[in-house]
Amino acid sequence: MITIIMAEDHQMLIDGVKSFFEYDDEINIIGAVNNGDELVKLVTLKQPKLVITDIRMPIMDGIQATRIIKKNMPHINVLAMTMFDQPDAIKQMLDAGATGYILKNSGIKMLSKAIVTVASGETFFDPNVAFNFMNNYIDDNVTIGKSNKVILSNREKEILSLIANGNTSREISEKLFIAKTTVDTHRKNMIRKLDLASGNELVKYAIDKKYQF
């Protein structure tokens, strides 16, 4: 049995996850809290096998809470469940001791896979997080979730729209006030996410889909 304590400041999400796993024979959510301070206290008391935590929460965020939990109770595995796909957020959670990272909009089936993987001591990553960062961490023990649904970040959608309008990377960088190398990185990530073969295919995809944001 995988016992879980969940930390999330949106009670509706907690209720939804608890409802889904209510009759699951393998996964049991034994507690849920709304901030990092309460998370540390409840984890210390109940000693679950796994912690699922958001990053941004009141009183104490998920990064600090994870750091405390892993320092005092290193046997407890931590899975981050958040909307943040930025490399900096991923790095901070990994440095704090999390061994799983999943986006909230990835679906309950992927969450189930992430729970089982991380609880077993392995590492799990949502397929739609920033792979340009993850490539520095991937090894033989890392599981990458698979999803038919392509999730582009707001910035990627913005860049894709500009690509569809015929803008070069240099022009996009000037319009968005970001470095050209950052634009190029976003292009590479979108090519990977969309399973395309080249930058030319990305341009064709952008035009065909007629992204308007």
mmCIF file with all atom_site columns, C-alpha atoms in Angstrom:
data_model
loop_
_atom_site.group_PDB
_atom_site.id
_atom_site.type_symbol
_atom_site.label_atom_id
_atom_site.label_alt_id
_atom_site.label_comp_id
_atom_site.label_asym_id
_atom_site.label_entity_id
_atom_site.label_seq_id
_atom_site.pdbx_PDB_ins_code
_atom_site.Cartn_x
_atom_site.Cartn_y
_atom_site.Cartn_z
_atom_site.occupancy
_atom_site.B_iso_or_equiv
_atom_site.pdbx_formal_charge
_atom_site.auth_seq_id
_atom_site.auth_comp_id
_atom_site.auth_asym_id
_atom_site.auth_atom_id
_atom_site.pdbx_PDB_model_num
ATOM 1   C CA . MET A 1 1   ? 0.000   0.000  0.000   1.00 0.00 ? 1   MET A CA 1
ATOM 2   C CA . ILE A 1 2   ? 1.301   3.450  -0.961  1.00 0.00 ? 2   ILE A CA 1
ATOM 3   C CA . THR A 1 3   ? 0.328   5.877  1.777   1.00 0.00 ? 3   THR A CA 1
ATOM 4   C CA . ILE A 1 4   ? 0.238   9.521  0.711   1.00 0.00 ? 4   ILE A CA 1
ATOM 5   C CA . ILE A 1 5   ? -0.018  12.957 2.252   1.00 0.00 ? 5   ILE A CA 1
ATOM 6   C CA . MET A 1 6   ? -0.927  15.706 -0.184  1.00 0.00 ? 6   MET A CA 1
ATOM 7   C CA . ALA A 1 7   ? -0.234  19.444 0.091   1.00 0.00 ? 7   ALA A CA 1
ATOM 8   C CA . GLU A 1 8   ? -2.217  21.775 -2.161  1.00 0.00 ? 8   GLU A CA 1
ATOM 9   C CA . ASP A 1 9   ? -3.798  25.156 -1.458  1.00 0.00 ? 9   ASP A CA 1
ATOM 10  C CA . HIS A 1 10  ? -6.757  24.505 -3.770  1.00 0.00 ? 10  HIS A CA 1
ATOM 11  C CA . GLN A 1 11  ? -9.127  22.279 -1.818  1.00 0.00 ? 11  GLN A CA 1
ATOM 12  C CA . MET A 1 12  ? -11.093 21.339 -4.945  1.00 0.00 ? 12  MET A CA 1
ATOM 13  C CA . LEU A 1 13  ? -8.029  19.652 -6.418  1.00 0.00 ? 13  LEU A CA 1
ATOM 14  C CA . ILE A 1 14  ? -7.414  17.752 -3.189  1.00 0.00 ? 14  ILE A CA 1
ATOM 15  C CA . ASP A 1 15  ? -11.012 16.585 -3.133  1.00 0.00 ? 15  ASP A CA 1
ATOM 16  C CA . GLY A 1 16  ? -10.809 15.456 -6.755  1.00 0.00 ? 16  GLY A CA 1
ATOM 17  C CA . VAL A 1 17  ? -7.642  13.421 -6.256  1.00 0.00 ? 17  VAL A CA 1
ATOM 18  C CA . LYS A 1 18  ? -8.933  11.880 -3.032  1.00 0.00 ? 18  LYS A CA 1
ATOM 19  C CA . SER A 1 19  ? -12.190 10.948 -4.738  1.00 0.00 ? 19  SER A CA 1
ATOM 20  C CA . PHE A 1 20  ? -10.391 9.222  -7.602  1.00 0.00 ? 20  PHE A CA 1
ATOM 21  C CA . PHE A 1 21  ? -8.248  7.080  -5.307  1.00 0.00 ? 21  PHE A CA 1
ATOM 22  C CA . GLU A 1 22  ? -10.963 6.446  -2.716  1.00 0.00 ? 22  GLU A CA 1
ATOM 23  C CA . TYR A 1 23  ? -11.448 2.806  -3.682  1.00 0.00 ? 23  TYR A CA 1
ATOM 24  C CA . ASP A 1 24  ? -7.937  2.119  -4.963  1.00 0.00 ? 24  ASP A CA 1
ATOM 25  C CA . ASP A 1 25  ? -6.379  -0.965 -3.364  1.00 0.00 ? 25  ASP A CA 1
ATOM 26  C CA . GLU A 1 26  ? -2.812  0.252  -3.901  1.00 0.00 ? 26  GLU A CA 1
ATOM 27  C CA . ILE A 1 27  ? -2.959  3.984  -3.189  1.00 0.00 ? 27  ILE A CA 1
ATOM 28  C CA . ASN A 1 28  ? -4.262  5.502  0.031   1.00 0.00 ? 28  ASN A CA 1
ATOM 29  C CA . ILE A 1 29  ? -4.298  9.242  0.744   1.00 0.00 ? 29  ILE A CA 1
ATOM 30  C CA . ILE A 1 30  ? -4.051  9.400  4.525   1.00 0.00 ? 30  ILE A CA 1
ATOM 31  C CA . GLY A 1 31  ? -3.942  13.177 4.877   1.00 0.00 ? 31  GLY A CA 1
ATOM 32  C CA . ALA A 1 32  ? -4.156  16.485 3.024   1.00 0.00 ? 32  ALA A CA 1
ATOM 33  C CA . VAL A 1 33  ? -3.133  20.021 3.988   1.00 0.00 ? 33  VAL A CA 1
ATOM 34  C CA . ASN A 1 34  ? -3.150  23.474 2.417   1.00 0.00 ? 34  ASN A CA 1
ATOM 35  C CA . ASN A 1 35  ? 0.341   24.808 3.184   1.00 0.00 ? 35  ASN A CA 1
ATOM 36  C CA . GLY A 1 36  ? 3.915   23.663 3.624   1.00 0.00 ? 36  GLY A CA 1
ATOM 37  C CA . ASP A 1 37  ? 4.063   24.193 7.379   1.00 0.00 ? 37  ASP A CA 1
ATOM 38  C CA . GLU A 1 38  ? 1.104   21.878 7.962   1.00 0.00 ? 38  GLU A CA 1
ATOM 39  C CA . LEU A 1 39  ? 2.638   19.414 5.510   1.00 0.00 ? 39  LEU A CA 1
ATOM 40  C CA . VAL A 1 40  ? 5.858   19.074 7.500   1.00 0.00 ? 40  VAL A CA 1
ATOM 41  C CA . LYS A 1 41  ? 3.923   18.594 10.748  1.00 0.00 ? 41  LYS A CA 1
ATOM 42  C CA . LEU A 1 42  ? 1.556   15.967 9.323   1.00 0.00 ? 42  LEU A CA 1
ATOM 43  C CA . VAL A 1 43  ? 4.311   14.061 7.528   1.00 0.00 ? 43  VAL A CA 1
ATOM 44  C CA . THR A 1 44  ? 6.321   13.944 10.760  1.00 0.00 ? 44  THR A CA 1
ATOM 45  C CA . LEU A 1 45  ? 3.289   12.576 12.570  1.00 0.00 ? 45  LEU A CA 1
ATOM 46  C CA . LYS A 1 46  ? 2.003   10.039 10.049  1.00 0.00 ? 46  LYS A CA 1
ATOM 47  C CA . GLN A 1 47  ? 5.187   9.040  8.169   1.00 0.00 ? 47  GLN A CA 1
ATOM 48  C CA . PRO A 1 48  ? 3.651   8.325  4.740   1.00 0.00 ? 48  PRO A CA 1
ATOM 49  C CA . LYS A 1 49  ? 5.482   6.507  1.963   1.00 0.00 ? 49  LYS A CA 1
ATOM 50  C CA . LEU A 1 50  ? 4.991   9.413  -0.428  1.00 0.00 ? 50  LEU A CA 1
ATOM 51  C CA . VAL A 1 51  ? 4.347   13.158 -0.328  1.00 0.00 ? 51  VAL A CA 1
ATOM 52  C CA . ILE A 1 52  ? 2.628   15.016 -3.171  1.00 0.00 ? 52  ILE A CA 1
ATOM 53  C CA . THR A 1 53  ? 3.162   18.743 -2.933  1.00 0.00 ? 53  THR A CA 1
ATOM 54  C CA . ASP A 1 54  ? 2.507   21.897 -4.886  1.00 0.00 ? 54  ASP A CA 1
ATOM 55  C CA . ILE A 1 55  ? 5.286   24.485 -5.097  1.00 0.00 ? 55  ILE A CA 1
ATOM 56  C CA . ARG A 1 56  ? 3.477   27.759 -4.417  1.00 0.00 ? 56  ARG A CA 1
ATOM 57  C CA . MET A 1 57  ? 1.589   27.604 -1.116  1.00 0.00 ? 57  MET A CA 1
ATOM 58  C CA . PRO A 1 58  ? 0.997   30.005 1.783   1.00 0.00 ? 58  PRO A CA 1
ATOM 59  C CA . ILE A 1 59  ? 3.066   30.137 5.000   1.00 0.00 ? 59  ILE A CA 1
ATOM 60  C CA . MET A 1 60  ? 5.711   27.747 3.633   1.00 0.00 ? 60  MET A CA 1
ATOM 61  C CA . ASP A 1 61  ? 6.149   26.780 -0.026  1.00 0.00 ? 61  ASP A CA 1
ATOM 62  C CA . GLY A 1 62  ? 6.638   23.267 -1.330  1.00 0.00 ? 62  GLY A CA 1
ATOM 63  C CA . ILE A 1 63  ? 10.347  23.712 -1.952  1.00 0.00 ? 63  ILE A CA 1
ATOM 64  C CA . GLN A 1 64  ? 11.150  24.588 1.636   1.00 0.00 ? 64  GLN A CA 1
ATOM 65  C CA . ALA A 1 65  ? 8.806   21.914 2.953   1.00 0.00 ? 65  ALA A CA 1
ATOM 66  C CA . THR A 1 66  ? 10.447  19.288 0.739   1.00 0.00 ? 66  THR A CA 1
ATOM 67  C CA . ARG A 1 67  ? 13.887  20.333 1.920   1.00 0.00 ? 67  ARG A CA 1
ATOM 68  C CA . ILE A 1 68  ? 12.870  19.887 5.565   1.00 0.00 ? 68  ILE A CA 1
ATOM 69  C CA . ILE A 1 69  ? 11.136  16.563 4.943   1.00 0.00 ? 69  ILE A CA 1
ATOM 70  C CA . LYS A 1 70  ? 14.082  15.065 3.061   1.00 0.00 ? 70  LYS A CA 1
ATOM 71  C CA . LYS A 1 71  ? 16.554  16.274 5.669   1.00 0.00 ? 71  LYS A CA 1
ATOM 72  C CA . ASN A 1 72  ? 14.647  14.831 8.621   1.00 0.00 ? 72  ASN A CA 1
ATOM 73  C CA . MET A 1 73  ? 12.925  11.893 6.913   1.00 0.00 ? 73  MET A CA 1
ATOM 74  C CA . PRO A 1 74  ? 15.023  10.916 3.867   1.00 0.00 ? 74  PRO A CA 1
ATOM 75  C CA . HIS A 1 75  ? 13.116  7.649  3.428   1.00 0.00 ? 75  HIS A CA 1
ATOM 76  C CA . ILE A 1 76  ? 9.975   9.545  2.377   1.00 0.00 ? 76  ILE A CA 1
ATOM 77  C CA . ASN A 1 77  ? 9.725   10.187 -1.367  1.00 0.00 ? 77  ASN A CA 1
ATOM 78  C CA . VAL A 1 78  ? 8.411   13.493 -2.712  1.00 0.00 ? 78  VAL A CA 1
ATOM 79  C CA . LEU A 1 79  ? 6.453   14.117 -5.914  1.00 0.00 ? 79  LEU A CA 1
ATOM 80  C CA . ALA A 1 80  ? 5.948   17.723 -7.021  1.00 0.00 ? 80  ALA A CA 1
ATOM 81  C CA . MET A 1 81  ? 2.580   18.448 -8.651  1.00 0.00 ? 81  MET A CA 1
ATOM 82  C CA . THR A 1 82  ? 2.431   21.991 -9.965  1.00 0.00 ? 82  THR A CA 1
ATOM 83  C CA . MET A 1 83  ? 1.661   24.298 -12.880 1.00 0.00 ? 83  MET A CA 1
ATOM 84  C CA . PHE A 1 84  ? 5.267   25.550 -13.075 1.00 0.00 ? 84  PHE A CA 1
ATOM 85  C CA . ASP A 1 85  ? 7.228   24.122 -16.011 1.00 0.00 ? 85  ASP A CA 1
ATOM 86  C CA . GLN A 1 86  ? 10.140  26.554 -15.784 1.00 0.00 ? 86  GLN A CA 1
ATOM 87  C CA . PRO A 1 87  ? 13.631  25.042 -15.458 1.00 0.00 ? 87  PRO A CA 1
ATOM 88  C CA . ASP A 1 88  ? 14.354  27.092 -12.323 1.00 0.00 ? 88  ASP A CA 1
ATOM 89  C CA . ALA A 1 89  ? 11.326  25.674 -10.507 1.00 0.00 ? 89  ALA A CA 1
ATOM 90  C CA . ILE A 1 90  ? 12.261  22.128 -11.512 1.00 0.00 ? 90  ILE A CA 1
ATOM 91  C CA . LYS A 1 91  ? 15.847  22.616 -10.366 1.00 0.00 ? 91  LYS A CA 1
ATOM 92  C CA . GLN A 1 92  ? 14.803  23.984 -6.984  1.00 0.00 ? 92  GLN A CA 1
ATOM 93  C CA . MET A 1 93  ? 12.484  21.034 -6.335  1.00 0.00 ? 93  MET A CA 1
ATOM 94  C CA . LEU A 1 94  ? 15.122  18.508 -7.389  1.00 0.00 ? 94  LEU A CA 1
ATOM 95  C CA . ASP A 1 95  ? 17.750  20.208 -5.265  1.00 0.00 ? 95  ASP A CA 1
ATOM 96  C CA . ALA A 1 96  ? 15.329  20.107 -2.323  1.00 0.00 ? 96  ALA A CA 1
ATOM 97  C CA . GLY A 1 97  ? 15.008  16.341 -2.727  1.00 0.00 ? 97  GLY A CA 1
ATOM 98  C CA . ALA A 1 98  ? 11.963  15.658 -4.911  1.00 0.00 ? 98  ALA A CA 1
ATOM 99  C CA . THR A 1 99  ? 12.283  12.672 -7.247  1.00 0.00 ? 99  THR A CA 1
ATOM 100 C CA . GLY A 1 100 ? 9.155   13.291 -9.306  1.00 0.00 ? 100 GLY A CA 1
ATOM 101 C CA . TYR A 1 101 ? 7.728   16.276 -11.161 1.00 0.00 ? 101 TYR A CA 1
ATOM 102 C CA . ILE A 1 102 ? 4.295   16.390 -12.788 1.00 0.00 ? 102 ILE A CA 1
ATOM 103 C CA . LEU A 1 103 ? 2.084   19.169 -14.115 1.00 0.00 ? 103 LEU A CA 1
ATOM 104 C CA . LYS A 1 104 ? -1.436  19.560 -12.767 1.00 0.00 ? 104 LYS A CA 1
ATOM 105 C CA . ASN A 1 105 ? -2.984  19.510 -16.228 1.00 0.00 ? 105 ASN A CA 1
ATOM 106 C CA . SER A 1 106 ? -1.440  16.171 -17.175 1.00 0.00 ? 106 SER A CA 1
ATOM 107 C CA . GLY A 1 107 ? -4.353  14.010 -16.056 1.00 0.00 ? 107 GLY A CA 1
ATOM 108 C CA . ILE A 1 108 ? -5.104  11.520 -13.319 1.00 0.00 ? 108 ILE A CA 1
ATOM 109 C CA . LYS A 1 109 ? -3.700  8.505  -15.202 1.00 0.00 ? 109 LYS A CA 1
ATOM 110 C CA . MET A 1 110 ? -0.275  10.083 -15.417 1.00 0.00 ? 110 MET A CA 1
ATOM 111 C CA . LEU A 1 111 ? -0.512  11.013 -11.740 1.00 0.00 ? 111 LEU A CA 1
ATOM 112 C CA . SER A 1 112 ? -1.180  7.351  -10.927 1.00 0.00 ? 112 SER A CA 1
ATOM 113 C CA . LYS A 1 113 ? 1.908   6.333  -12.884 1.00 0.00 ? 113 LYS A CA 1
ATOM 114 C CA . ALA A 1 114 ? 3.987   9.021  -11.191 1.00 0.00 ? 114 ALA A CA 1
ATOM 115 C CA . ILE A 1 115 ? 2.846   7.914  -7.734  1.00 0.00 ? 115 ILE A CA 1
ATOM 116 C CA . VAL A 1 116 ? 3.740   4.268  -8.299  1.00 0.00 ? 116 VAL A CA 1
ATOM 117 C CA . THR A 1 117 ? 7.095   5.146  -9.885  1.00 0.00 ? 117 THR A CA 1
ATOM 118 C CA . VAL A 1 118 ? 8.257   7.637  -7.251  1.00 0.00 ? 118 VAL A CA 1
ATOM 119 C CA . ALA A 1 119 ? 6.987   5.508  -4.359  1.00 0.00 ? 119 ALA A CA 1
ATOM 120 C CA . SER A 1 120 ? 9.143   2.649  -5.649  1.00 0.00 ? 120 SER A CA 1
ATOM 121 C CA . GLY A 1 121 ? 12.235  4.824  -5.327  1.00 0.00 ? 121 GLY A CA 1
ATOM 122 C CA . GLU A 1 122 ? 12.582  5.704  -9.012  1.00 0.00 ? 122 GLU A CA 1
ATOM 123 C CA . THR A 1 123 ? 12.400  9.125  -10.661 1.00 0.00 ? 123 THR A CA 1
ATOM 124 C CA . PHE A 1 124 ? 9.460   10.291 -12.776 1.00 0.00 ? 124 PHE A CA 1
ATOM 125 C CA . PHE A 1 125 ? 9.093   13.341 -15.001 1.00 0.00 ? 125 PHE A CA 1
ATOM 126 C CA . ASP A 1 126 ? 6.057   14.715 -16.778 1.00 0.00 ? 126 ASP A CA 1
ATOM 127 C CA . PRO A 1 127 ? 6.793   14.660 -20.539 1.00 0.00 ? 127 PRO A CA 1
ATOM 128 C CA . ASN A 1 128 ? 5.782   18.305 -20.894 1.00 0.00 ? 128 ASN A CA 1
ATOM 129 C CA . VAL A 1 129 ? 8.171   19.906 -18.433 1.00 0.00 ? 129 VAL A CA 1
ATOM 130 C CA . ALA A 1 130 ? 11.295  21.743 -19.600 1.00 0.00 ? 130 ALA A CA 1
ATOM 131 C CA . PHE A 1 131 ? 13.379  19.005 -21.223 1.00 0.00 ? 131 PHE A CA 1
ATOM 132 C CA . ASN A 1 132 ? 16.237  21.389 -21.942 1.00 0.00 ? 132 ASN A CA 1
ATOM 133 C CA . PHE A 1 133 ? 16.828  21.294 -18.175 1.00 0.00 ? 133 PHE A CA 1
ATOM 134 C CA . MET A 1 134 ? 15.931  17.647 -17.603 1.00 0.00 ? 134 MET A CA 1
ATOM 135 C CA . ASN A 1 135 ? 18.493  16.415 -20.106 1.00 0.00 ? 135 ASN A CA 1
ATOM 136 C CA . ASN A 1 136 ? 21.151  17.206 -17.511 1.00 0.00 ? 136 ASN A CA 1
ATOM 137 C CA . TYR A 1 137 ? 19.501  14.859 -15.009 1.00 0.00 ? 137 TYR A CA 1
ATOM 138 C CA . ILE A 1 138 ? 18.227  11.905 -17.005 1.00 0.00 ? 138 ILE A CA 1
ATOM 139 C CA . ASP A 1 139 ? 19.827  8.549  -16.286 1.00 0.00 ? 139 ASP A CA 1
ATOM 140 C CA . ASP A 1 140 ? 18.777  4.909  -16.478 1.00 0.00 ? 140 ASP A CA 1
ATOM 141 C CA . ASN A 1 141 ? 16.526  5.198  -13.419 1.00 0.00 ? 141 ASN A CA 1
ATOM 142 C CA . VAL A 1 142 ? 14.349  8.017  -14.766 1.00 0.00 ? 142 VAL A CA 1
ATOM 143 C CA . THR A 1 143 ? 10.868  7.363  -16.121 1.00 0.00 ? 143 THR A CA 1
ATOM 144 C CA . ILE A 1 144 ? 9.383   9.866  -18.550 1.00 0.00 ? 144 ILE A CA 1
ATOM 145 C CA . GLY A 1 145 ? 5.607   9.864  -18.669 1.00 0.00 ? 145 GLY A CA 1
ATOM 146 C CA . LYS A 1 146 ? 3.932   9.411  -22.025 1.00 0.00 ? 146 LYS A CA 1
ATOM 147 C CA . SER A 1 147 ? 0.954   11.429 -23.170 1.00 0.00 ? 147 SER A CA 1
ATOM 148 C CA . ASN A 1 148 ? -0.871  11.868 -26.462 1.00 0.00 ? 148 ASN A CA 1
ATOM 149 C CA . LYS A 1 149 ? -1.843  15.373 -25.412 1.00 0.00 ? 149 LYS A CA 1
ATOM 150 C CA . VAL A 1 150 ? 0.719   18.022 -26.304 1.00 0.00 ? 150 VAL A CA 1
ATOM 151 C CA . ILE A 1 151 ? 0.893   20.805 -23.754 1.00 0.00 ? 151 ILE A CA 1
ATOM 152 C CA . LEU A 1 152 ? 2.698   23.954 -24.829 1.00 0.00 ? 152 LEU A CA 1
ATOM 153 C CA . SER A 1 153 ? 3.514   26.679 -22.333 1.00 0.00 ? 153 SER A CA 1
ATOM 154 C CA . ASN A 1 154 ? 2.040   30.148 -22.801 1.00 0.00 ? 154 ASN A CA 1
ATOM 155 C CA . ARG A 1 155 ? 5.426   31.418 -23.969 1.00 0.00 ? 155 ARG A CA 1
ATOM 156 C CA . GLU A 1 156 ? 5.735   28.595 -26.493 1.00 0.00 ? 156 GLU A CA 1
ATOM 157 C CA . LYS A 1 157 ? 2.273   29.388 -27.864 1.00 0.00 ? 157 LYS A CA 1
ATOM 158 C CA . GLU A 1 158 ? 3.247   33.041 -28.126 1.00 0.00 ? 158 GLU A CA 1
ATOM 159 C CA . ILE A 1 159 ? 6.405   32.177 -30.048 1.00 0.00 ? 159 ILE A CA 1
ATOM 160 C CA . LEU A 1 160 ? 4.538   29.704 -32.245 1.00 0.00 ? 160 LEU A CA 1
ATOM 161 C CA . SER A 1 161 ? 2.074   32.427 -33.196 1.00 0.00 ? 161 SER A CA 1
ATOM 162 C CA . LEU A 1 162 ? 4.934   34.725 -34.183 1.00 0.00 ? 162 LEU A CA 1
ATOM 163 C CA . ILE A 1 163 ? 6.554   31.929 -36.182 1.00 0.00 ? 163 ILE A CA 1
ATOM 164 C CA . ALA A 1 164 ? 3.278   31.457 -38.049 1.00 0.00 ? 164 ALA A CA 1
ATOM 165 C CA . ASN A 1 165 ? 3.394   35.157 -38.947 1.00 0.00 ? 165 ASN A CA 1
ATOM 166 C CA . GLY A 1 166 ? 6.825   34.751 -40.522 1.00 0.00 ? 166 GLY A CA 1
ATOM 167 C CA . ASN A 1 167 ? 9.052   36.152 -37.754 1.00 0.00 ? 167 ASN A CA 1
ATOM 168 C CA . THR A 1 168 ? 12.647  34.960 -37.393 1.00 0.00 ? 168 THR A CA 1
ATOM 169 C CA . SER A 1 169 ? 14.163  34.056 -34.025 1.00 0.00 ? 169 SER A CA 1
ATOM 170 C CA . ARG A 1 170 ? 15.935  37.434 -33.942 1.00 0.00 ? 170 ARG A CA 1
ATOM 171 C CA . GLU A 1 171 ? 12.686  39.281 -34.641 1.00 0.00 ? 171 GLU A CA 1
ATOM 172 C CA . ILE A 1 172 ? 10.840  37.238 -32.019 1.00 0.00 ? 172 ILE A CA 1
ATOM 173 C CA . SER A 1 173 ? 13.509  37.979 -29.422 1.00 0.00 ? 173 SER A CA 1
ATOM 174 C CA . GLU A 1 174 ? 13.159  41.694 -30.100 1.00 0.00 ? 174 GLU A CA 1
ATOM 175 C CA . LYS A 1 175 ? 9.359   41.612 -29.940 1.00 0.00 ? 175 LYS A CA 1
ATOM 176 C CA . LEU A 1 176 ? 9.299   39.627 -26.677 1.00 0.00 ? 176 LEU A CA 1
ATOM 177 C CA . PHE A 1 177 ? 12.387  41.252 -25.134 1.00 0.00 ? 177 PHE A CA 1
ATOM 178 C CA . ILE A 1 178 ? 14.131  37.922 -24.584 1.00 0.00 ? 178 ILE A CA 1
ATOM 179 C CA . ALA A 1 179 ? 17.452  36.536 -25.813 1.00 0.00 ? 179 ALA A CA 1
ATOM 180 C CA . LYS A 1 180 ? 17.629  34.918 -29.232 1.00 0.00 ? 180 LYS A CA 1
ATOM 181 C CA . THR A 1 181 ? 19.132  31.818 -27.589 1.00 0.00 ? 181 THR A CA 1
ATOM 182 C CA . THR A 1 182 ? 16.000  31.590 -25.428 1.00 0.00 ? 182 THR A CA 1
ATOM 183 C CA . VAL A 1 183 ? 13.822  31.667 -28.539 1.00 0.00 ? 183 VAL A CA 1
ATOM 184 C CA . ASP A 1 184 ? 15.968  28.960 -30.130 1.00 0.00 ? 184 ASP A CA 1
ATOM 185 C CA . THR A 1 185 ? 15.589  26.813 -27.007 1.00 0.00 ? 185 THR A CA 1
ATOM 186 C CA . HIS A 1 186 ? 11.807  27.191 -27.131 1.00 0.00 ? 186 HIS A CA 1
ATOM 187 C CA . ARG A 1 187 ? 11.872  26.200 -30.804 1.00 0.00 ? 187 ARG A CA 1
ATOM 188 C CA . LYS A 1 188 ? 13.822  23.031 -29.990 1.00 0.00 ? 188 LYS A CA 1
ATOM 189 C CA . ASN A 1 189 ? 11.442  22.160 -27.154 1.00 0.00 ? 189 ASN A CA 1
ATOM 190 C CA . MET A 1 190 ? 8.403   22.604 -29.403 1.00 0.00 ? 190 MET A CA 1
ATOM 191 C CA . ILE A 1 191 ? 9.977   20.445 -32.112 1.00 0.00 ? 191 ILE A CA 1
ATOM 192 C CA . ARG A 1 192 ? 10.483  17.715 -29.502 1.00 0.00 ? 192 ARG A CA 1
ATOM 193 C CA . LYS A 1 193 ? 7.041   18.062 -27.926 1.00 0.00 ? 193 LYS A CA 1
ATOM 194 C CA . LEU A 1 194 ? 5.283   18.060 -31.296 1.00 0.00 ? 194 LEU A CA 1
ATOM 195 C CA . ASP A 1 195 ? 7.415   15.163 -32.555 1.00 0.00 ? 195 ASP A CA 1
ATOM 196 C CA . LEU A 1 196 ? 8.617   17.130 -35.568 1.00 0.00 ? 196 LEU A CA 1
ATOM 197 C CA . ALA A 1 197 ? 11.789  16.509 -37.555 1.00 0.00 ? 197 ALA A CA 1
ATOM 198 C CA . SER A 1 198 ? 13.065  20.034 -38.133 1.00 0.00 ? 198 SER A CA 1
ATOM 199 C CA . GLY A 1 199 ? 12.580  23.759 -37.788 1.00 0.00 ? 199 GLY A CA 1
ATOM 200 C CA . ASN A 1 200 ? 10.946  23.840 -41.210 1.00 0.00 ? 200 ASN A CA 1
ATOM 201 C CA . GLU A 1 201 ? 8.324   21.372 -40.013 1.00 0.00 ? 201 GLU A CA 1
ATOM 202 C CA . LEU A 1 202 ? 7.703   23.600 -37.000 1.00 0.00 ? 202 LEU A CA 1
ATOM 203 C CA . VAL A 1 203 ? 7.030   26.551 -39.316 1.00 0.00 ? 203 VAL A CA 1
ATOM 204 C CA . LYS A 1 204 ? 4.637   24.447 -41.416 1.00 0.00 ? 204 LYS A CA 1
ATOM 205 C CA . TYR A 1 205 ? 2.896   23.223 -38.257 1.00 0.00 ? 205 TYR A CA 1
ATOM 206 C CA . ALA A 1 206 ? 2.473   26.765 -36.954 1.00 0.00 ? 206 ALA A CA 1
ATOM 207 C CA . ILE A 1 207 ? 0.993   27.951 -40.233 1.00 0.00 ? 207 ILE A CA 1
ATOM 208 C CA . ASP A 1 208 ? -1.276  24.910 -40.616 1.00 0.00 ? 208 ASP A CA 1
ATOM 209 C CA . LYS A 1 209 ? -2.660  25.248 -37.094 1.00 0.00 ? 209 LYS A CA 1
ATOM 210 C CA . LYS A 1 210 ? -3.061  29.017 -37.470 1.00 0.00 ? 210 LYS A CA 1
ATOM 211 C CA . TYR A 1 211 ? -2.369  29.645 -33.773 1.00 0.00 ? 211 TYR A CA 1
ATOM 212 C CA . GLN A 1 212 ? -3.949  32.900 -32.643 1.00 0.00 ? 212 GLN A CA 1
ATOM 213 C CA . PHE A 1 213 ? -3.260  33.983 -29.051 1.00 0.00 ? 213 PHE A CA 1
#
